[in-house]
Short mmCIF file of N, CA and C in Angstrom, two decimals:
data_model
loop_
_atom_site.label_atom_id
_atom_site.label_comp_id
_atom_site.label_asym_id
_atom_site.label_seq_id
_atom_site.Cartn_x
_atom_site.Cartn_y
_atom_site.Cartn_z
N SER A 285 21.52 -40.27 -72.05
CA SER A 285 21.06 -40.02 -70.69
C SER A 285 22.16 -39.32 -69.88
N ALA A 286 21.75 -38.71 -68.81
CA ALA A 286 22.70 -38.00 -67.95
C ALA A 286 23.70 -38.98 -67.34
N ARG A 287 23.23 -40.16 -67.01
CA ARG A 287 24.11 -41.15 -66.39
C ARG A 287 25.22 -41.58 -67.35
N TYR A 288 24.90 -41.70 -68.64
CA TYR A 288 25.94 -42.06 -69.60
C TYR A 288 26.92 -40.92 -69.79
N ARG A 289 26.45 -39.70 -69.68
CA ARG A 289 27.35 -38.54 -69.80
C ARG A 289 28.39 -38.56 -68.67
N ILE A 290 27.98 -39.02 -67.51
CA ILE A 290 28.94 -39.17 -66.40
C ILE A 290 30.01 -40.18 -66.80
N CYS A 291 29.59 -41.26 -67.43
CA CYS A 291 30.55 -42.26 -67.92
C CYS A 291 31.49 -41.64 -68.94
N GLU A 292 30.95 -40.84 -69.84
CA GLU A 292 31.79 -40.19 -70.85
C GLU A 292 32.82 -39.27 -70.21
N CYS A 293 32.41 -38.57 -69.17
CA CYS A 293 33.37 -37.71 -68.45
C CYS A 293 34.48 -38.55 -67.83
N ALA A 294 34.10 -39.67 -67.23
CA ALA A 294 35.10 -40.56 -66.62
C ALA A 294 36.07 -41.08 -67.68
N ILE A 295 35.54 -41.42 -68.85
CA ILE A 295 36.39 -41.90 -69.95
C ILE A 295 37.37 -40.81 -70.36
N ASN A 296 36.87 -39.59 -70.49
CA ASN A 296 37.72 -38.47 -70.91
C ASN A 296 38.80 -38.13 -69.89
N LEU A 297 38.56 -38.43 -68.62
CA LEU A 297 39.55 -38.18 -67.58
C LEU A 297 40.64 -39.25 -67.55
N SER A 298 40.40 -40.35 -68.23
CA SER A 298 41.35 -41.46 -68.25
C SER A 298 42.64 -41.05 -68.97
N ASN A 299 43.77 -41.32 -68.33
CA ASN A 299 45.08 -40.97 -68.89
C ASN A 299 45.50 -41.94 -69.98
N SER A 300 46.52 -41.54 -70.75
CA SER A 300 47.13 -42.45 -71.70
C SER A 300 47.78 -43.59 -70.92
N TYR A 301 48.06 -44.71 -71.60
CA TYR A 301 48.56 -45.89 -70.88
C TYR A 301 49.90 -45.65 -70.20
N GLN A 302 50.66 -44.63 -70.63
CA GLN A 302 51.96 -44.37 -70.03
C GLN A 302 51.84 -43.76 -68.63
N ARG A 303 50.67 -43.30 -68.27
CA ARG A 303 50.50 -42.60 -67.00
C ARG A 303 49.65 -43.42 -66.03
N ASP A 304 49.38 -42.84 -64.87
CA ASP A 304 48.59 -43.51 -63.84
C ASP A 304 47.23 -43.92 -64.39
N GLN A 305 46.79 -45.12 -64.03
CA GLN A 305 45.55 -45.66 -64.59
C GLN A 305 44.38 -45.69 -63.61
N SER A 306 44.47 -44.97 -62.50
CA SER A 306 43.36 -44.99 -61.55
C SER A 306 42.08 -44.41 -62.16
N GLN A 307 42.21 -43.40 -63.01
CA GLN A 307 41.04 -42.83 -63.68
C GLN A 307 40.44 -43.83 -64.68
N THR A 308 41.30 -44.61 -65.30
CA THR A 308 40.81 -45.64 -66.22
C THR A 308 40.00 -46.68 -65.46
N GLN A 309 40.51 -47.09 -64.31
CA GLN A 309 39.78 -48.04 -63.47
C GLN A 309 38.42 -47.47 -63.06
N ASP A 310 38.42 -46.18 -62.69
CA ASP A 310 37.17 -45.52 -62.30
C ASP A 310 36.18 -45.50 -63.47
N ALA A 311 36.67 -45.19 -64.66
CA ALA A 311 35.81 -45.16 -65.84
C ALA A 311 35.22 -46.55 -66.12
N LEU A 312 36.04 -47.59 -65.96
CA LEU A 312 35.54 -48.95 -66.15
C LEU A 312 34.42 -49.27 -65.16
N GLU A 313 34.62 -48.90 -63.91
CA GLU A 313 33.59 -49.14 -62.89
C GLU A 313 32.31 -48.40 -63.23
N GLN A 314 32.43 -47.13 -63.65
CA GLN A 314 31.25 -46.34 -64.02
C GLN A 314 30.49 -47.01 -65.16
N LEU A 315 31.22 -47.45 -66.16
CA LEU A 315 30.59 -48.10 -67.32
C LEU A 315 29.92 -49.42 -66.94
N GLN A 316 30.58 -50.20 -66.10
CA GLN A 316 30.00 -51.47 -65.69
C GLN A 316 28.74 -51.26 -64.86
N MET A 317 28.75 -50.25 -63.99
CA MET A 317 27.55 -49.94 -63.21
C MET A 317 26.43 -49.47 -64.14
N TYR A 318 26.77 -48.68 -65.14
CA TYR A 318 25.78 -48.21 -66.10
C TYR A 318 25.11 -49.39 -66.81
N ILE A 319 25.93 -50.34 -67.25
CA ILE A 319 25.39 -51.51 -67.95
C ILE A 319 24.47 -52.32 -67.03
N GLU A 320 24.87 -52.47 -65.77
CA GLU A 320 24.05 -53.21 -64.80
C GLU A 320 22.75 -52.48 -64.50
N ASP A 321 22.82 -51.16 -64.36
CA ASP A 321 21.65 -50.37 -63.98
C ASP A 321 20.69 -50.11 -65.14
N PHE A 322 21.21 -50.08 -66.36
CA PHE A 322 20.39 -49.76 -67.54
C PHE A 322 20.61 -50.80 -68.65
N PRO A 323 20.27 -52.06 -68.38
CA PRO A 323 20.56 -53.12 -69.36
C PRO A 323 19.83 -52.94 -70.70
N GLY A 324 18.75 -52.20 -70.72
CA GLY A 324 17.99 -52.01 -71.95
C GLY A 324 18.33 -50.73 -72.70
N SER A 325 19.32 -50.01 -72.22
CA SER A 325 19.67 -48.72 -72.82
C SER A 325 20.19 -48.88 -74.24
N ASP A 326 19.93 -47.86 -75.05
CA ASP A 326 20.47 -47.88 -76.41
C ASP A 326 21.95 -47.49 -76.45
N ARG A 327 22.52 -47.18 -75.29
CA ARG A 327 23.94 -46.83 -75.21
C ARG A 327 24.81 -48.00 -74.73
N ILE A 328 24.20 -49.17 -74.55
CA ILE A 328 24.95 -50.34 -74.06
C ILE A 328 26.11 -50.68 -75.00
N LYS A 329 25.86 -50.67 -76.30
CA LYS A 329 26.93 -50.99 -77.27
C LYS A 329 28.08 -49.99 -77.13
N ASP A 330 27.75 -48.70 -76.98
CA ASP A 330 28.79 -47.69 -76.78
C ASP A 330 29.58 -47.96 -75.50
N ALA A 331 28.87 -48.33 -74.44
CA ALA A 331 29.52 -48.61 -73.17
C ALA A 331 30.45 -49.81 -73.29
N GLU A 332 29.99 -50.85 -73.98
CA GLU A 332 30.82 -52.04 -74.16
C GLU A 332 32.06 -51.74 -74.99
N GLU A 333 31.91 -50.93 -76.03
CA GLU A 333 33.06 -50.54 -76.85
C GLU A 333 34.05 -49.71 -76.03
N ALA A 334 33.54 -48.82 -75.19
CA ALA A 334 34.41 -48.02 -74.33
C ALA A 334 35.16 -48.91 -73.34
N ILE A 335 34.47 -49.92 -72.80
CA ILE A 335 35.12 -50.87 -71.89
C ILE A 335 36.26 -51.58 -72.61
N ASP A 336 36.02 -52.01 -73.84
CA ASP A 336 37.07 -52.69 -74.61
C ASP A 336 38.29 -51.79 -74.78
N LEU A 337 38.06 -50.52 -75.10
CA LEU A 337 39.18 -49.59 -75.30
C LEU A 337 39.93 -49.33 -73.99
N LEU A 338 39.20 -49.21 -72.89
CA LEU A 338 39.84 -48.97 -71.60
C LEU A 338 40.64 -50.20 -71.16
N ARG A 339 40.10 -51.39 -71.40
CA ARG A 339 40.83 -52.61 -71.06
C ARG A 339 42.09 -52.74 -71.91
N LEU A 340 42.01 -52.32 -73.17
CA LEU A 340 43.19 -52.33 -74.04
C LEU A 340 44.26 -51.40 -73.47
N LYS A 341 43.85 -50.26 -72.97
CA LYS A 341 44.79 -49.30 -72.39
C LYS A 341 45.48 -49.91 -71.16
N LEU A 342 44.71 -50.61 -70.32
CA LEU A 342 45.30 -51.25 -69.14
C LEU A 342 46.24 -52.39 -69.55
N ALA A 343 45.88 -53.11 -70.59
CA ALA A 343 46.75 -54.18 -71.10
C ALA A 343 48.06 -53.59 -71.61
N GLN A 344 47.97 -52.49 -72.33
CA GLN A 344 49.18 -51.83 -72.84
C GLN A 344 50.06 -51.37 -71.70
N LYS A 345 49.45 -50.87 -70.64
CA LYS A 345 50.21 -50.40 -69.47
C LYS A 345 51.02 -51.56 -68.88
N ASP A 346 50.37 -52.70 -68.65
CA ASP A 346 51.08 -53.85 -68.09
C ASP A 346 52.15 -54.37 -69.04
N TYR A 347 51.83 -54.42 -70.33
CA TYR A 347 52.80 -54.90 -71.31
C TYR A 347 54.04 -54.00 -71.34
N GLU A 348 53.83 -52.70 -71.39
CA GLU A 348 54.96 -51.76 -71.43
C GLU A 348 55.77 -51.81 -70.14
N THR A 349 55.11 -52.04 -69.01
CA THR A 349 55.83 -52.20 -67.75
C THR A 349 56.71 -53.45 -67.82
N GLY A 350 56.18 -54.52 -68.40
CA GLY A 350 56.98 -55.73 -68.60
C GLY A 350 58.19 -55.46 -69.46
N ARG A 351 58.01 -54.68 -70.51
CA ARG A 351 59.14 -54.33 -71.39
C ARG A 351 60.21 -53.54 -70.63
N ILE A 352 59.77 -52.65 -69.76
CA ILE A 352 60.74 -51.87 -68.97
C ILE A 352 61.57 -52.81 -68.10
N TYR A 353 60.90 -53.75 -67.43
CA TYR A 353 61.64 -54.71 -66.60
C TYR A 353 62.57 -55.57 -67.45
N LEU A 354 62.16 -55.87 -68.66
CA LEU A 354 63.02 -56.64 -69.56
C LEU A 354 64.30 -55.86 -69.86
N LYS A 355 64.16 -54.57 -70.13
CA LYS A 355 65.32 -53.72 -70.40
C LYS A 355 66.26 -53.67 -69.20
N LEU A 356 65.67 -53.71 -68.01
CA LEU A 356 66.46 -53.67 -66.78
C LEU A 356 67.03 -55.04 -66.41
N GLU A 357 66.74 -56.04 -67.25
CA GLU A 357 67.16 -57.42 -67.01
C GLU A 357 66.57 -57.99 -65.72
N GLU A 358 65.40 -57.50 -65.37
CA GLU A 358 64.64 -58.01 -64.22
C GLU A 358 63.61 -58.98 -64.79
N TYR A 359 64.09 -60.17 -65.13
CA TYR A 359 63.28 -61.10 -65.90
C TYR A 359 62.04 -61.60 -65.16
N GLU A 360 62.17 -61.88 -63.88
CA GLU A 360 61.00 -62.35 -63.12
C GLU A 360 59.91 -61.29 -63.08
N SER A 361 60.30 -60.04 -62.89
CA SER A 361 59.31 -58.95 -62.87
C SER A 361 58.67 -58.78 -64.24
N ALA A 362 59.47 -58.90 -65.29
CA ALA A 362 58.92 -58.81 -66.65
C ALA A 362 57.87 -59.90 -66.86
N LEU A 363 58.19 -61.11 -66.44
CA LEU A 363 57.25 -62.22 -66.61
C LEU A 363 55.94 -61.97 -65.86
N ILE A 364 56.04 -61.39 -64.67
CA ILE A 364 54.83 -61.09 -63.88
C ILE A 364 53.90 -60.17 -64.66
N TYR A 365 54.45 -59.13 -65.26
CA TYR A 365 53.61 -58.18 -66.00
C TYR A 365 53.09 -58.78 -67.30
N PHE A 366 53.90 -59.55 -68.00
CA PHE A 366 53.41 -60.19 -69.22
C PHE A 366 52.30 -61.19 -68.87
N GLN A 367 52.47 -61.93 -67.78
CA GLN A 367 51.43 -62.87 -67.34
C GLN A 367 50.16 -62.12 -66.94
N SER A 368 50.32 -60.95 -66.36
CA SER A 368 49.16 -60.14 -65.97
C SER A 368 48.31 -59.79 -67.19
N VAL A 369 48.99 -59.45 -68.29
CA VAL A 369 48.25 -59.16 -69.53
C VAL A 369 47.41 -60.37 -69.92
N LEU A 370 48.01 -61.55 -69.82
CA LEU A 370 47.30 -62.77 -70.25
C LEU A 370 46.19 -63.16 -69.29
N SER A 371 46.36 -62.92 -68.01
CA SER A 371 45.32 -63.32 -67.07
C SER A 371 44.16 -62.32 -67.03
N GLU A 372 44.47 -61.04 -67.19
CA GLU A 372 43.43 -60.01 -67.08
C GLU A 372 42.88 -59.55 -68.42
N TYR A 373 43.71 -59.58 -69.46
CA TYR A 373 43.33 -58.96 -70.75
C TYR A 373 43.61 -59.91 -71.91
N TYR A 374 43.34 -61.19 -71.69
CA TYR A 374 43.63 -62.25 -72.67
C TYR A 374 42.94 -62.04 -74.01
N ASP A 375 41.87 -61.27 -74.03
CA ASP A 375 41.09 -61.09 -75.25
C ASP A 375 41.47 -59.82 -76.02
N THR A 376 42.53 -59.15 -75.59
CA THR A 376 42.97 -57.93 -76.28
C THR A 376 44.10 -58.27 -77.25
N PRO A 377 44.31 -57.44 -78.26
CA PRO A 377 45.41 -57.68 -79.20
C PRO A 377 46.79 -57.70 -78.52
N VAL A 378 46.90 -57.09 -77.37
CA VAL A 378 48.18 -57.03 -76.65
C VAL A 378 48.56 -58.41 -76.10
N SER A 379 47.60 -59.32 -76.02
CA SER A 379 47.91 -60.64 -75.46
C SER A 379 48.97 -61.38 -76.28
N ASP A 380 48.93 -61.25 -77.59
CA ASP A 380 49.96 -61.90 -78.41
C ASP A 380 51.33 -61.26 -78.16
N ASP A 381 51.37 -59.95 -77.97
CA ASP A 381 52.63 -59.27 -77.63
C ASP A 381 53.17 -59.81 -76.31
N ALA A 382 52.27 -60.02 -75.35
CA ALA A 382 52.70 -60.54 -74.04
C ALA A 382 53.25 -61.96 -74.17
N ARG A 383 52.61 -62.78 -74.99
CA ARG A 383 53.12 -64.15 -75.19
C ARG A 383 54.53 -64.12 -75.79
N ILE A 384 54.72 -63.26 -76.79
CA ILE A 384 56.05 -63.14 -77.39
C ILE A 384 57.02 -62.54 -76.37
N GLY A 385 56.55 -61.61 -75.55
CA GLY A 385 57.39 -61.05 -74.49
C GLY A 385 57.86 -62.11 -73.52
N ILE A 386 56.99 -63.04 -73.18
CA ILE A 386 57.36 -64.14 -72.27
C ILE A 386 58.43 -65.01 -72.93
N ILE A 387 58.24 -65.33 -74.18
CA ILE A 387 59.23 -66.14 -74.91
C ILE A 387 60.57 -65.41 -74.98
N PHE A 388 60.52 -64.14 -75.32
CA PHE A 388 61.74 -63.34 -75.42
C PHE A 388 62.44 -63.25 -74.07
N THR A 389 61.67 -63.12 -72.99
CA THR A 389 62.25 -63.07 -71.65
C THR A 389 62.99 -64.36 -71.34
N HIS A 390 62.38 -65.49 -71.65
CA HIS A 390 63.05 -66.78 -71.43
C HIS A 390 64.35 -66.86 -72.22
N ILE A 391 64.31 -66.41 -73.48
CA ILE A 391 65.51 -66.46 -74.32
C ILE A 391 66.61 -65.58 -73.74
N LEU A 392 66.27 -64.35 -73.36
CA LEU A 392 67.28 -63.44 -72.80
C LEU A 392 67.84 -63.96 -71.49
N ASN A 393 67.05 -64.76 -70.79
CA ASN A 393 67.47 -65.34 -69.52
C ASN A 393 68.14 -66.71 -69.74
N ASN A 394 68.54 -66.97 -71.00
CA ASN A 394 69.21 -68.23 -71.37
C ASN A 394 68.40 -69.46 -71.01
N ASN A 395 67.09 -69.36 -71.14
CA ASN A 395 66.20 -70.48 -70.85
C ASN A 395 65.46 -70.85 -72.14
N HIS A 396 66.21 -71.38 -73.10
CA HIS A 396 65.63 -71.72 -74.40
C HIS A 396 64.57 -72.82 -74.27
N ARG A 397 64.81 -73.78 -73.39
CA ARG A 397 63.83 -74.84 -73.19
C ARG A 397 62.53 -74.26 -72.63
N GLY A 398 62.65 -73.32 -71.70
CA GLY A 398 61.46 -72.66 -71.16
C GLY A 398 60.68 -71.93 -72.24
N ALA A 399 61.41 -71.28 -73.16
CA ALA A 399 60.77 -70.57 -74.27
C ALA A 399 60.02 -71.56 -75.16
N GLN A 400 60.68 -72.67 -75.48
CA GLN A 400 60.06 -73.68 -76.35
C GLN A 400 58.83 -74.30 -75.67
N ASN A 401 58.97 -74.67 -74.40
CA ASN A 401 57.84 -75.27 -73.69
C ASN A 401 56.67 -74.29 -73.58
N TYR A 402 56.99 -73.03 -73.34
CA TYR A 402 55.93 -72.03 -73.24
C TYR A 402 55.20 -71.90 -74.58
N LEU A 403 55.96 -71.84 -75.67
CA LEU A 403 55.32 -71.72 -76.99
C LEU A 403 54.40 -72.92 -77.25
N LEU A 404 54.87 -74.11 -76.93
CA LEU A 404 54.04 -75.30 -77.12
C LEU A 404 52.76 -75.23 -76.29
N SER A 405 52.87 -74.69 -75.08
CA SER A 405 51.69 -74.57 -74.22
C SER A 405 50.70 -73.54 -74.74
N GLN A 406 51.16 -72.65 -75.60
CA GLN A 406 50.30 -71.58 -76.12
C GLN A 406 49.78 -71.86 -77.52
N ASN A 407 50.07 -73.03 -78.05
CA ASN A 407 49.60 -73.39 -79.38
C ASN A 407 48.07 -73.30 -79.41
N GLY A 408 47.55 -72.52 -80.34
CA GLY A 408 46.11 -72.33 -80.44
C GLY A 408 45.57 -71.18 -79.61
N ARG A 409 46.40 -70.58 -78.79
CA ARG A 409 45.94 -69.47 -77.95
C ARG A 409 46.28 -68.10 -78.52
N PHE A 410 47.20 -68.04 -79.45
CA PHE A 410 47.52 -66.77 -80.09
C PHE A 410 46.28 -66.30 -80.85
N LEU A 411 46.00 -65.02 -80.80
CA LEU A 411 44.86 -64.48 -81.53
C LEU A 411 45.14 -64.46 -83.03
N LEU A 412 46.40 -64.23 -83.38
CA LEU A 412 46.80 -64.17 -84.79
C LEU A 412 47.86 -65.24 -85.07
N GLU A 413 47.63 -66.03 -86.09
CA GLU A 413 48.58 -67.09 -86.44
C GLU A 413 49.95 -66.52 -86.81
N ASP A 414 49.97 -65.34 -87.44
CA ASP A 414 51.24 -64.71 -87.79
C ASP A 414 52.10 -64.46 -86.56
N ARG A 415 51.48 -64.12 -85.45
CA ARG A 415 52.24 -63.87 -84.23
C ARG A 415 52.82 -65.17 -83.67
N TYR A 416 52.07 -66.26 -83.80
CA TYR A 416 52.60 -67.57 -83.40
C TYR A 416 53.82 -67.91 -84.25
N ASN A 417 53.70 -67.68 -85.56
CA ASN A 417 54.83 -67.95 -86.46
C ASN A 417 56.03 -67.07 -86.11
N GLU A 418 55.76 -65.83 -85.72
CA GLU A 418 56.85 -64.93 -85.30
C GLU A 418 57.54 -65.48 -84.06
N ALA A 419 56.76 -66.00 -83.12
CA ALA A 419 57.33 -66.57 -81.90
C ALA A 419 58.17 -67.80 -82.23
N GLU A 420 57.68 -68.64 -83.14
CA GLU A 420 58.46 -69.81 -83.56
C GLU A 420 59.79 -69.39 -84.17
N MET A 421 59.76 -68.36 -85.01
CA MET A 421 60.98 -67.88 -85.67
C MET A 421 61.94 -67.29 -84.63
N LEU A 422 61.41 -66.61 -83.65
CA LEU A 422 62.24 -66.04 -82.59
C LEU A 422 63.01 -67.15 -81.88
N ILE A 423 62.32 -68.22 -81.53
CA ILE A 423 62.97 -69.35 -80.86
C ILE A 423 63.98 -70.01 -81.79
N HIS A 424 63.58 -70.22 -83.03
CA HIS A 424 64.48 -70.84 -84.01
C HIS A 424 65.76 -70.02 -84.17
N ASN A 425 65.60 -68.71 -84.34
CA ASN A 425 66.77 -67.84 -84.51
C ASN A 425 67.67 -67.87 -83.28
N ALA A 426 67.08 -67.91 -82.11
CA ALA A 426 67.88 -67.96 -80.88
C ALA A 426 68.62 -69.28 -80.78
N GLU A 427 67.96 -70.37 -81.15
CA GLU A 427 68.58 -71.69 -81.05
C GLU A 427 69.68 -71.88 -82.09
N THR A 428 69.55 -71.26 -83.24
CA THR A 428 70.57 -71.42 -84.28
C THR A 428 71.65 -70.37 -84.17
N GLY A 429 71.56 -69.53 -83.15
CA GLY A 429 72.61 -68.55 -82.91
C GLY A 429 72.52 -67.30 -83.76
N LEU A 430 71.43 -67.14 -84.49
CA LEU A 430 71.29 -65.91 -85.27
C LEU A 430 71.11 -64.73 -84.32
N LYS A 431 71.52 -63.58 -84.78
CA LYS A 431 71.47 -62.39 -83.92
C LYS A 431 70.03 -62.04 -83.57
N LEU A 432 69.86 -61.63 -82.33
CA LEU A 432 68.55 -61.21 -81.86
C LEU A 432 68.36 -59.71 -81.99
N ALA A 433 69.28 -59.06 -82.71
CA ALA A 433 69.24 -57.60 -82.80
C ALA A 433 67.89 -57.09 -83.29
N GLN A 434 67.33 -57.76 -84.30
CA GLN A 434 66.05 -57.28 -84.83
C GLN A 434 64.95 -57.37 -83.78
N TYR A 435 65.00 -58.39 -82.93
CA TYR A 435 64.00 -58.53 -81.88
C TYR A 435 64.30 -57.61 -80.71
N TYR A 436 65.58 -57.42 -80.47
CA TYR A 436 65.96 -56.54 -79.37
C TYR A 436 65.41 -55.14 -79.59
N GLN A 437 65.31 -54.74 -80.86
CA GLN A 437 64.74 -53.42 -81.18
C GLN A 437 63.35 -53.27 -80.59
N LEU A 438 62.61 -54.37 -80.53
CA LEU A 438 61.25 -54.32 -80.00
C LEU A 438 61.23 -53.96 -78.52
N TYR A 439 62.30 -54.27 -77.84
CA TYR A 439 62.29 -54.15 -76.38
C TYR A 439 63.22 -53.08 -75.86
N ARG A 440 63.73 -52.22 -76.74
CA ARG A 440 64.59 -51.14 -76.30
C ARG A 440 63.79 -49.90 -76.03
#
């Protein structure tokens, strides 16, 4: 339909996650209005898949912004952006990255207890068990004094 083509144009105008996301927000709004206005359309599945991809892009934007603040040693700001990923985009693959980012932020800020408590609070919330195990190993390595160089590579 012509209305879905408008949505496709909005999607195509959406920038990569490294750039301004106002067009992405606009595309999301267009798609959500389309779904509300045409609930029986055969393009609903396409619209929902596009929404998932756009939300992933917004999650990546917040996550990468958190990483930038981490590099700048602005730990509170990093935590705000990592938390934003979890509150707004908890169902995206980036959510596990944000959880590990929060743990890593606590460790870099010499708050090992905060890292441990946070991990315990997130038990069962990681989308992938391997990522939970990675977070456990990160805390273990930090507590035993092993070098964080391999993890630091993630945040440089």
